[in-house]
Amino acid sequence: MSPVKKPKLAVWKFASCSGCQLSLLDVEEALLEIAGAVHIANFPEASRAVVRGPYDLSLVEGSVTTPHDAERIHKVRRQSKFLVTIGACATAGGIQALRNFSNIEEYTRIVYAHPEYIKTLNKSTPIREHVKVDFELRGCPVDKMQLVEVLSAFLNNRKPNIRSHSVCMECKIKGNPCVTVVNGTPCLGPVTHAGCGSICPSFNRGCYGCFGPKEHPNRHSMSRVLTEIGLSNPEIVRSYRNFNAAAGPFRKESEYHED
Amino acid sequence: MKTDKTIKVDYLARVEGEGALYVKIKNDKVTDCKLKIFEPPRFFEAFLRGRHYSEVPDITARICGICPIAYQMASSQAMESALGLEVDGQLRDLRRLIYCGEWIESHVLHTFMLHAPDFLGYQDAIQMASDYPDQVALGLKLKKLGNDLMTTIGGREIHPVNIRVGGFHRAPSETELEPLIERIEWGLDAAMGATEFLSGLKIPDFEVDYEYVALSHPDEYPICEGRLVSNRGLDIPIEEFETHFEEIHVKHSTSLQSRIKARSNYLVGPLARFNLEYEKLPKSAKDAAKIAGIEPGCNNPFKSILVRSVETVFALDEALRILKSYKKPDQSYVETKPSRSTGIGCTEAPRGICWHRYSIDDDGIVTEAKIVPPTSQNQSTIEEDLRQLIPTRLELSKDDLTWMCEQAVRNYDPCISCSCHFLKLHLDRE
């Protein structure tokens, strides 16, 4: 045992692709350093060893989609001093929230031969709809350096330094030519939360909203631009309905354009 | 005295996703063995209906954070087959190159971070690092190399943004890729060293008579295309998959289980590819196999860790070959107008074949989608392995037997997020 008590970290998975927690293993150079600074007490994707709670910091990946998970999240909250959600599933419901716009029984029949074996909720919901969340880190997937920043902030009792401007601003900072202005490419950059480093426009494509809506997005103005460059209403609806489809402003704007 | 035991693992560790294992042993016989998959269903095949074909690779990537390329490639190829598009030359090479990145990242993650600790008796790679600091650091550096290859071409390692139906949004320039050459040359040496280290692991004795299924291409070790072949005479175009294979929905799993209609369960992934397609490996990978002490006819699933290391050497060798001859293509993608049709795609994900079928209408809107991921194909084979393994290891304590069972499950590098539509261990000895 080390003389100084290390803070205990837990990583929890709900409905998700495991990509956001993988981001933690993807900080290759810093991983062993992080493992030196915290006690990885519960992280099943990486370790068999499970240390009982309470935990100083819980990272929660995934959305709530089953009755069992709706209960489990309360157990996680009770054991956690701080709870931080990581990624679009945990903060907005994820791609699986596309069910929220449809009939789940029909979905189950399409995928499974015995729908009666499947227990699932009608809606995929973000963690904050179930328990108090101390910080939400966006992205599909999260940016791994932002994840390290959040870890460092919570373990040192400070506020995470995460930019809250738009992807559009990130392009300006990077000096990317605007894909909408130059090529007429549809781009959600003006309404999407920063964090990825405006990857898509750097690859000749428009932003497709992985980080979800920024604070106070001008969504009507965004849709007007999309209409002007030739998108039909169903295309506009689909533009908002990806990994953050159930996030307030994206949901409302997609419903506004539905016939 | 005959043993009765129940082995239960409520939440299997070091696998991607949520699963459990339940094994019941009565009078030295395994009476029940279930790989339970309780990963919540996410209904991809349902909500893909109504999406435009061009949106599908970005959506299917989200099935799995560890092997997004596998889903992006198989769905892109299925769409291209529906549209009648050929993607070849440098674009085809570029696809193979980014897929090599995913093989390297995924294989090294599994061998060093998730599987090697089992062989050495550690709970995880971080514990292992205190006794094997250089080896774990080497694994992490190799994994980073795979990730960097994906990031350079795809924009990021998890859910790359640059892949589209018909090719890429932007083809990288020669100067962007050039710095990778020197690093991959280092990687090839390092992966040989890693293979040597892994060849020293104590591998449990255990052999199974498997039916292996893999893609087979006339000139290349399979990644992106080929016919579906097996060691029991299967040799079909990917379009005939559904004629020969079926998916069964069992109560204890939100993942569908696959079997060959004419026979039974089968195995996909590194062991299948190595045994069926060994001849097509480059010299470097054959040398690595020699170092690892394996050759075709390797039927010990615990040796899959060695095969992954050999395949890592292959992926690095292949990446180097492509990088050295890369010329930026004039067009980064090919396209055409959609018309009502159905297309099928199948590629070799790190864990085995990943098969997709989509139907689209005249506007390019998806009317039907079917996805068969590798882990659901291996699921019943994993259960079968345990049924055969446990009776040979009854002298072990309950804790040791449980750990052995977990290790046997991890032989498959199961990706439960993918298969779930997948895993927890309950070992029940009465």
GROMACS .gro file of N, CA, C and O in nm, chain B residues 121-223:
model
  412
  380GLY      N    1  -0.122  -1.422  -1.465
  380GLY     CA    2  -0.183  -1.421  -1.333
  380GLY      C    3  -0.203  -1.283  -1.273
  380GLY      O    4  -0.200  -1.266  -1.152
  381TYR      N    5  -0.223  -1.181  -1.358
  381TYR     CA    6  -0.253  -1.048  -1.306
  381TYR      C    7  -0.398  -1.013  -1.332
  381TYR      O    8  -0.457  -1.059  -1.430
  382GLN      N    9  -0.453  -0.926  -1.245
  382GLN     CA   10  -0.590  -0.881  -1.263
  382GLN      C   11  -0.605  -0.793  -1.387
  382GLN      O   12  -0.710  -0.790  -1.450
  383ASP      N   13  -0.499  -0.718  -1.419
  383ASP     CA   14  -0.506  -0.628  -1.534
  383ASP      C   15  -0.366  -0.589  -1.579
  383ASP      O   16  -0.266  -0.624  -1.516
  384ALA      N   17  -0.360  -0.515  -1.690
  384ALA     CA   18  -0.232  -0.478  -1.749
  384ALA      C   19  -0.156  -0.379  -1.661
  384ALA      O   20  -0.033  -0.371  -1.667
  385ILE      N   21  -0.231  -0.303  -1.580
  385ILE     CA   22  -0.163  -0.204  -1.496
  385ILE      C   23  -0.085  -0.274  -1.386
  385ILE      O   24   0.030  -0.239  -1.357
  386GLN      N   25  -0.145  -0.381  -1.326
  386GLN     CA   26  -0.070  -0.465  -1.231
  386GLN      C   27   0.048  -0.531  -1.301
  386GLN      O   28   0.159  -0.537  -1.249
  387MET      N   29   0.021  -0.579  -1.421
  387MET     CA   30   0.125  -0.648  -1.497
  387MET      C   31   0.243  -0.553  -1.523
  387MET      O   32   0.360  -0.594  -1.522
  388ALA      N   33   0.210  -0.424  -1.542
  388ALA     CA   34   0.314  -0.326  -1.574
  388ALA      C   35   0.415  -0.309  -1.461
  388ALA      O   36   0.529  -0.269  -1.486
  389SER      N   37   0.375  -0.342  -1.335
  389SER     CA   38   0.472  -0.323  -1.229
  389SER      C   39   0.583  -0.428  -1.236
  389SER      O   40   0.695  -0.404  -1.193
  390ASP      N   41   0.553  -0.547  -1.293
  390ASP     CA   42   0.657  -0.649  -1.311
  390ASP      C   43   0.713  -0.654  -1.453
  390ASP      O   44   0.823  -0.702  -1.476
  391TYR      N   45   0.633  -0.611  -1.548
  391TYR     CA   46   0.677  -0.612  -1.688
  391TYR      C   47   0.664  -0.473  -1.749
  391TYR      O   48   0.591  -0.455  -1.847
  392PRO      N   49   0.734  -0.374  -1.691
  392PRO     CA   50   0.712  -0.236  -1.738
  392PRO      C   51   0.749  -0.217  -1.885
  392PRO      O   52   0.675  -0.150  -1.957
  393ASP      N   53   0.858  -0.278  -1.929
  393ASP     CA   54   0.903  -0.254  -2.067
  393ASP      C   55   0.806  -0.313  -2.167
  393ASP      O   56   0.776  -0.254  -2.270
  394GLN      N   57   0.755  -0.434  -2.135
  394GLN     CA   58   0.665  -0.501  -2.228
  394GLN      C   59   0.533  -0.427  -2.241
  394GLN      O   60   0.482  -0.409  -2.351
  395VAL      N   61   0.478  -0.384  -2.126
  395VAL     CA   62   0.351  -0.311  -2.132
  395VAL      C   63   0.370  -0.178  -2.205
  395VAL      O   64   0.288  -0.139  -2.289
  396ALA      N   65   0.482  -0.111  -2.180
  396ALA     CA   66   0.509   0.016  -2.248
  396ALA      C   67   0.521  -0.007  -2.398
  396ALA      O   68   0.472   0.073  -2.479
  397LEU      N   69   0.583  -0.119  -2.436
  397LEU     CA   70   0.598  -0.152  -2.579
  397LEU      C   71   0.462  -0.175  -2.642
  397LEU      O   72   0.433  -0.125  -2.751
  398GLY      N   73   0.375  -0.252  -2.570
  398GLY     CA   74   0.240  -0.276  -2.620
  398GLY      C   75   0.165  -0.145  -2.640
  398GLY      O   76   0.102  -0.123  -2.743
  399LEU      N   77   0.176  -0.055  -2.541
  399LEU     CA   78   0.105   0.072  -2.552
  399LEU      C   79   0.155   0.154  -2.670
  399LEU      O   80   0.077   0.217  -2.742
  400LYS      N   81   0.286   0.147  -2.694
  400LYS     CA   82   0.343   0.224  -2.805
  400LYS      C   83   0.298   0.168  -2.940
  400LYS      O   84   0.268   0.243  -3.033
  401LEU      N   85   0.289   0.034  -2.947
  401LEU     CA   86   0.242  -0.029  -3.071
  401LEU      C   87   0.095   0.003  -3.097
  401LEU      O   88   0.054   0.031  -3.210
  402LYS      N   89   0.016  -0.002  -2.989
  402LYS     CA   90  -0.125   0.030  -3.000
  402LYS      C   91  -0.142   0.173  -3.050
  402LYS      O   92  -0.223   0.201  -3.137
  403LYS      N   93  -0.062   0.263  -2.995
  403LYS     CA   94  -0.069   0.402  -3.038
  403LYS      C   95  -0.038   0.416  -3.187
  403LYS      O   96  -0.097   0.499  -3.256
  404LEU      N   97   0.055   0.332  -3.234
  404LEU     CA   98   0.090   0.338  -3.376
  404LEU      C   99  -0.031   0.304  -3.463
  404LEU      O  100  -0.060   0.370  -3.562
  405GLY      N  101  -0.105   0.198  -3.422
  405GLY     CA  102  -0.228   0.164  -3.494
  405GLY      C  103  -0.327   0.277  -3.490
  405GLY      O  104  -0.386   0.314  -3.592
  406ASN      N  105  -0.344   0.337  -3.372
  406ASN     CA  106  -0.436   0.450  -3.358
  406ASN      C  107  -0.394   0.568  -3.443
  406ASN      O  108  -0.477   0.634  -3.504
  407ASP      N  109  -0.264   0.595  -3.446
  407ASP     CA  110  -0.216   0.710  -3.523
  407ASP      C  111  -0.236   0.690  -3.673
  407ASP      O  112  -0.262   0.785  -3.747
  408LEU      N  113  -0.224   0.564  -3.716
  408LEU     CA  114  -0.249   0.533  -3.856
  408LEU      C  115  -0.395   0.564  -3.889
  408LEU      O  116  -0.427   0.626  -3.991
  409MET      N  117  -0.485   0.522  -3.799
  409MET     CA  118  -0.627   0.550  -3.819
  409MET      C  119  -0.656   0.699  -3.817
  409MET      O  120  -0.734   0.750  -3.897
  410THR      N  121  -0.592   0.771  -3.723
  410THR     CA  122  -0.618   0.914  -3.710
  410THR      C  123  -0.566   0.992  -3.831
  410THR      O  124  -0.632   1.083  -3.879
  411THR      N  125  -0.449   0.952  -3.882
  411THR     CA  126  -0.393   1.024  -3.996
  411THR      C  127  -0.485   1.013  -4.117
  411THR      O  128  -0.509   1.111  -4.186
  412ILE      N  129  -0.539   0.894  -4.140
  412ILE     CA  130  -0.626   0.877  -4.257
  412ILE      C  131  -0.769   0.913  -4.225
  412ILE      O  132  -0.838   0.976  -4.305
  413GLY      N  133  -0.815   0.876  -4.105
  413GLY     CA  134  -0.958   0.886  -4.074
  413GLY      C  135  -0.999   1.007  -3.992
  413GLY      O  136  -1.118   1.030  -3.973
  414GLY      N  137  -0.905   1.086  -3.942
  414GLY     CA  138  -0.940   1.205  -3.864
  414GLY      C  139  -0.940   1.179  -3.714
  414GLY      O  140  -0.911   1.267  -3.635
  415ARG      N  141  -0.981   1.060  -3.670
  415ARG     CA  142  -0.971   1.021  -3.529
  415ARG      C  143  -0.975   0.869  -3.522
  415ARG      O  144  -1.023   0.805  -3.617
  416GLU      N  145  -0.929   0.812  -3.405
  416GLU     CA  146  -0.918   0.667  -3.399
  416GLU      C  147  -1.050   0.600  -3.369
  416GLU      O  148  -1.076   0.489  -3.415
  417ILE      N  149  -1.136   0.667  -3.290
  417ILE     CA  150  -1.267   0.609  -3.262
  417ILE      C  151  -1.368   0.681  -3.351
  417ILE      O  152  -1.372   0.804  -3.353
  418HIS      N  153  -1.447   0.606  -3.423
  418HIS     CA  154  -1.543   0.663  -3.518
  418HIS      C  155  -1.479   0.763  -3.615
  418HIS      O  156  -1.514   0.881  -3.618
  419PRO      N  157  -1.384   0.715  -3.697
  419PRO     CA  158  -1.320   0.802  -3.796
  419PRO      C  159  -1.425   0.870  -3.885
  419PRO      O  160  -1.531   0.813  -3.910
  420VAL      N  161  -1.395   0.991  -3.930
  420VAL     CA  162  -1.493   1.070  -4.004
  420VAL      C  163  -1.474   1.065  -4.155
  420VAL      O  164  -1.558   1.111  -4.230
  421ASN      N  165  -1.362   1.011  -4.200
  421ASN     CA  166  -1.324   1.030  -4.340
  421ASN      C  167  -1.374   0.922  -4.436
  421ASN      O  168  -1.356   0.933  -4.555
  422ILE      N  169  -1.437   0.817  -4.382
  422ILE     CA  170  -1.479   0.708  -4.470
  422ILE      C  171  -1.620   0.732  -4.522
  422ILE      O  172  -1.709   0.770  -4.447
  423ARG      N  173  -1.641   0.713  -4.651
  423ARG     CA  174  -1.774   0.730  -4.707
  423ARG      C  175  -1.799   0.622  -4.811
  423ARG      O  176  -1.705   0.556  -4.858
  424VAL      N  177  -1.925   0.606  -4.847
  424VAL     CA  178  -1.957   0.514  -4.955
  424VAL      C  179  -1.883   0.564  -5.079
  424VAL      O  180  -1.889   0.683  -5.111
  425GLY      N  181  -1.808   0.478  -5.146
  425GLY     CA  182  -1.734   0.518  -5.266
  425GLY      C  183  -1.591   0.556  -5.241
  425GLY      O  184  -1.514   0.576  -5.335
  426GLY      N  185  -1.550   0.568  -5.115
  426GLY     CA  186  -1.408   0.599  -5.089
  426GLY      C  187  -1.389   0.684  -4.965
  426GLY      O  188  -1.425   0.643  -4.855
  427PHE      N  189  -1.331   0.805  -4.981
  427PHE     CA  190  -1.299   0.892  -4.868
  427PHE      C  191  -1.349   1.032  -4.897
  427PHE      O  192  -1.360   1.072  -5.012
  428HIS      N  193  -1.379   1.108  -4.791
  428HIS     CA  194  -1.413   1.248  -4.812
  428HIS      C  195  -1.292   1.323  -4.866
  428HIS      O  196  -1.303   1.409  -4.953
  429ARG      N  197  -1.174   1.292  -4.813
  429ARG     CA  198  -1.051   1.356  -4.862
  429ARG      C  199  -0.938   1.253  -4.859
  429ARG      O  200  -0.916   1.190  -4.755
  430ALA      N  201  -0.870   1.236  -4.972
  430ALA     CA  202  -0.756   1.144  -4.975
  430ALA      C  203  -0.635   1.216  -4.918
  430ALA      O  204  -0.608   1.331  -4.954
  431PRO      N  205  -0.563   1.154  -4.823
  431PRO     CA  206  -0.447   1.223  -4.767
  431PRO      C  207  -0.336   1.238  -4.871
  431PRO      O  208  -0.329   1.160  -4.967
  432SER      N  209  -0.253   1.340  -4.850
  432SER     CA  210  -0.141   1.360  -4.943
  432SER      C  211  -0.026   1.266  -4.906
  432SER      O  212  -0.023   1.212  -4.795
  433GLU      N  213   0.066   1.249  -4.997
  433GLU     CA  214   0.183   1.165  -4.971
  433GLU      C  215   0.261   1.217  -4.850
  433GLU      O  216   0.309   1.141  -4.766
  434THR      N  217   0.270   1.352  -4.841
  434THR     CA  218   0.349   1.409  -4.730
  434THR      C  219   0.282   1.387  -4.594
  434THR      O  220   0.350   1.380  -4.492
  435GLU      N  221   0.148   1.374  -4.593
  435GLU     CA  222   0.081   1.346  -4.466
  435GLU      C  223   0.113   1.205  -4.417
  435GLU      O  224   0.123   1.179  -4.298
  436LEU      N  225   0.125   1.112  -4.512
  436LEU     CA  226   0.145   0.971  -4.475
  436LEU      C  227   0.292   0.936  -4.454
  436LEU      O  228   0.327   0.844  -4.380
  437GLU      N  229   0.379   1.011  -4.520
  437GLU     CA  230   0.522   0.977  -4.524
  437GLU      C  231   0.584   0.954  -4.385
  437GLU      O  232   0.658   0.856  -4.366
  438PRO      N  233   0.554   1.042  -4.286
  438PRO     CA  234   0.620   1.023  -4.154
  438PRO      C  235   0.585   0.889  -4.089
  438PRO      O  236   0.656   0.844  -3.998
  439LEU      N  237   0.477   0.825  -4.135
  439LEU     CA  238   0.439   0.698  -4.074
  439LEU      C  239   0.535   0.585  -4.111
  439LEU      O  240   0.550   0.486  -4.039
  440ILE      N  241   0.600   0.600  -4.227
  440ILE     CA  242   0.684   0.490  -4.278
  440ILE      C  243   0.790   0.449  -4.176
  440ILE      O  244   0.802   0.332  -4.140
  441GLU      N  245   0.864   0.550  -4.127
  441GLU     CA  246   0.972   0.520  -4.033
  441GLU      C  247   0.918   0.456  -3.905
  441GLU      O  248   0.975   0.361  -3.851
  442ARG      N  249   0.801   0.507  -3.859
  442ARG     CA  250   0.744   0.453  -3.735
  442ARG      C  251   0.697   0.310  -3.756
  442ARG      O  252   0.707   0.226  -3.665
  443ILE      N  253   0.644   0.279  -3.873
  443ILE     CA  254   0.597   0.143  -3.896
  443ILE      C  255   0.714   0.047  -3.912
  443ILE      O  256   0.709  -0.068  -3.869
  444GLU      N  257   0.824   0.097  -3.967
  444GLU     CA  258   0.945   0.013  -3.972
  444GLU      C  259   0.989  -0.023  -3.830
  444GLU      O  260   1.021  -0.137  -3.800
  445TRP      N  261   0.982   0.076  -3.739
  445TRP     CA  262   1.010   0.047  -3.597
  445TRP      C  263   0.908  -0.054  -3.545
  445TRP      O  264   0.943  -0.152  -3.477
  446GLY      N  265   0.780  -0.033  -3.583
  446GLY     CA  266   0.671  -0.118  -3.533
  446GLY      C  267   0.689  -0.264  -3.571
  446GLY      O  268   0.661  -0.354  -3.491
  447LEU      N  269   0.738  -0.286  -3.693
  447LEU     CA  270   0.760  -0.425  -3.738
  447LEU      C  271   0.861  -0.496  -3.647
  447LEU      O  272   0.837  -0.608  -3.604
  448ASP      N  273   0.971  -0.428  -3.617
  448ASP     CA  274   1.070  -0.486  -3.526
  448ASP      C  275   1.010  -0.508  -3.388
  448ASP      O  276   1.028  -0.612  -3.325
  449ALA      N  277   0.934  -0.404  -3.343
  449ALA     CA  278   0.876  -0.411  -3.208
  449ALA      C  279   0.777  -0.526  -3.200
  449ALA      O  280   0.770  -0.597  -3.099
  450ALA      N  281   0.697  -0.546  -3.307
  450ALA     CA  282   0.596  -0.651  -3.304
  450ALA      C  283   0.660  -0.789  -3.305
  450ALA      O  284   0.608  -0.885  -3.248
  451MET      N  285   0.777  -0.799  -3.370
  451MET     CA  286   0.853  -0.925  -3.363
  451MET      C  287   0.897  -0.951  -3.220
  451MET      O  288   0.886  -1.063  -3.168
  452GLY      N  289   0.945  -0.846  -3.154
  452GLY     CA  290   0.987  -0.855  -3.014
  452GLY      C  291   0.869  -0.894  -2.925
  452GLY      O  292   0.881  -0.976  -2.834
  453ALA      N  293   0.752  -0.834  -2.955
  453ALA     CA  294   0.632  -0.864  -2.877
  453ALA      C  295   0.595  -1.010  -2.894
  453ALA      O  296   0.558  -1.079  -2.798
  454THR      N  297   0.607  -1.060  -3.017
  454THR     CA  298   0.574  -1.200  -3.044
  454THR      C  299   0.666  -1.292  -2.964
  454THR      O  300   0.622  -1.393  -2.908
  455GLU      N  301   0.794  -1.255  -2.957
  455GLU     CA  302   0.890  -1.335  -2.882
  455GLU      C  303   0.851  -1.340  -2.734
  455GLU      O  304   0.851  -1.446  -2.671
  456PHE      N  305   0.812  -1.222  -2.681
  456PHE     CA  306   0.769  -1.215  -2.540
  456PHE      C  307   0.647  -1.304  -2.519
  456PHE      O  308   0.641  -1.386  -2.427
  457LEU      N  309   0.548  -1.292  -2.607
  457LEU     CA  310   0.423  -1.368  -2.589
  457LEU      C  311   0.446  -1.518  -2.606
  457LEU      O  312   0.378  -1.601  -2.545
  458SER      N  313   0.546  -1.556  -2.690
  458SER     CA  314   0.573  -1.697  -2.712
  458SER      C  315   0.625  -1.764  -2.585
  458SER      O  316   0.626  -1.886  -2.573
  459GLY      N  317   0.666  -1.682  -2.487
  459GLY     CA  318   0.713  -1.737  -2.359
  459GLY      C  319   0.600  -1.763  -2.260
  459GLY      O  320   0.623  -1.816  -2.151
  460LEU      N  321   0.476  -1.723  -2.296
  460LEU     CA  322   0.365  -1.743  -2.203
  460LEU      C  323   0.332  -1.890  -2.192
  460LEU      O  324   0.347  -1.966  -2.288
  461LYS      N  325   0.283  -1.928  -2.073
  461LYS     CA  326   0.243  -2.068  -2.054
  461LYS      C  327   0.102  -2.084  -2.111
  461LYS      O  328   0.006  -2.029  -2.059
  462ILE      N  329   0.092  -2.160  -2.220
  462ILE     CA  330  -0.037  -2.175  -2.288
  462ILE      C  331  -0.104  -2.303  -2.241
  462ILE      O  332  -0.044  -2.411  -2.250
  463PRO      N  333  -0.226  -2.298  -2.190
  463PRO     CA  334  -0.293  -2.421  -2.146
  463PRO      C  335  -0.307  -2.520  -2.262
  463PRO      O  336  -0.328  -2.479  -2.376
  464ASP      N  337  -0.295  -2.650  -2.231
  464ASP     CA  338  -0.318  -2.754  -2.333
  464ASP      C  339  -0.466  -2.771  -2.354
  464ASP      O  340  -0.540  -2.796  -2.259
  465PHE      N  341  -0.510  -2.757  -2.475
  465PHE     CA  342  -0.652  -2.774  -2.503
  465PHE      C  343  -0.671  -2.764  -2.653
  465PHE      O  344  -0.624  -2.670  -2.716
  466GLU      N  345  -0.735  -2.862  -2.714
  466GLU     CA  346  -0.757  -2.856  -2.858
  466GLU      C  347  -0.902  -2.883  -2.890
  466GLU      O  348  -0.968  -2.963  -2.824
  467VAL      N  349  -0.952  -2.817  -2.990
  467VAL     CA  350  -1.089  -2.837  -3.033
  467VAL      C  351  -1.092  -2.857  -3.184
  467VAL      O  352  -1.015  -2.794  -3.256
  468ASP      N  353  -1.180  -2.945  -3.228
  468ASP     CA  354  -1.195  -2.970  -3.371
  468ASP      C  355  -1.296  -2.870  -3.427
  468ASP      O  356  -1.415  -2.895  -3.428
  469TYR      N  357  -1.248  -2.755  -3.472
  469TYR     CA  358  -1.337  -2.646  -3.515
  469TYR      C  359  -1.367  -2.650  -3.664
  469TYR      O  360  -1.285  -2.695  -3.743
  470GLU      N  361  -1.482  -2.594  -3.700
  470GLU     CA  362  -1.499  -2.551  -3.839
  470GLU      C  363  -1.465  -2.403  -3.843
  470GLU      O  364  -1.528  -2.319  -3.776
  471TYR      N  365  -1.360  -2.370  -3.919
  471TYR     CA  366  -1.317  -2.231  -3.931
  471TYR      C  367  -1.381  -2.167  -4.052
  471TYR      O  368  -1.387  -2.229  -4.159
  472VAL      N  369  -1.425  -2.042  -4.037
  472VAL     CA  370  -1.480  -1.969  -4.152
  472VAL      C  371  -1.408  -1.835  -4.164
  472VAL      O  372  -1.392  -1.762  -4.066
  473ALA      N  373  -1.362  -1.807  -4.286
  473ALA     CA  374  -1.295  -1.678  -4.310
  473ALA      C  375  -1.315  -1.637  -4.455
  473ALA      O  376  -1.358  -1.718  -4.539
  474LEU      N  377  -1.285  -1.511  -4.483
  474LEU     CA  378  -1.282  -1.468  -4.622
  474LEU      C  379  -1.155  -1.523  -4.687
  474LEU      O  380  -1.053  -1.541  -4.619
  475SER      N  381  -1.164  -1.550  -4.815
  475SER     CA  382  -1.045  -1.597  -4.886
  475SER      C  383  -1.032  -1.521  -5.017
  475SER      O  384  -1.127  -1.512  -5.094
  476HIS      N  385  -0.917  -1.459  -5.036
  476HIS     CA  386  -0.889  -1.381  -5.157
  476HIS      C  387  -0.775  -1.451  -5.229
  476HIS      O  388  -0.683  -1.501  -5.164
  477PRO      N  389  -0.778  -1.455  -5.363
  477PRO     CA  390  -0.675  -1.531  -5.433
  477PRO      C  391  -0.532  -1.485  -5.405
  477PRO      O  392  -0.439  -1.566  -5.399
  478ASP      N  393  -0.513  -1.353  -5.388
  478ASP     CA  394  -0.374  -1.304  -5.378
  478ASP      C  395  -0.334  -1.247  -5.243
  478ASP      O  396  -0.218  -1.218  -5.220
  479GLU      N  397  -0.432  -1.225  -5.155
  479GLU     CA  398  -0.399  -1.150  -5.033
  479GLU      C  399  -0.452  -1.220  -4.909
  479GLU      O  400  -0.552  -1.290  -4.916
  480TYR      N  401  -0.385  -1.196  -4.796
  480TYR     CA  402  -0.442  -1.235  -4.667
  480TYR      C  403  -0.568  -1.151  -4.651
  480TYR      O  404  -0.568  -1.032  -4.678
  481PRO      N  405  -0.681  -1.214  -4.611
  481PRO     CA  406  -0.809  -1.145  -4.623
  481PRO      C  407  -0.827  -1.030  -4.525
  481PRO      O  408  -0.801  -1.044  -4.406
  482ILE      N  409  -0.869  -0.916  -4.574
  482ILE     CA  410  -0.916  -0.807  -4.490
  482ILE      C  411  -1.049  -0.758  -4.546
  482ILE      O  412  -1.152  -0.768  -4.482
   0.00000   0.00000   0.00000
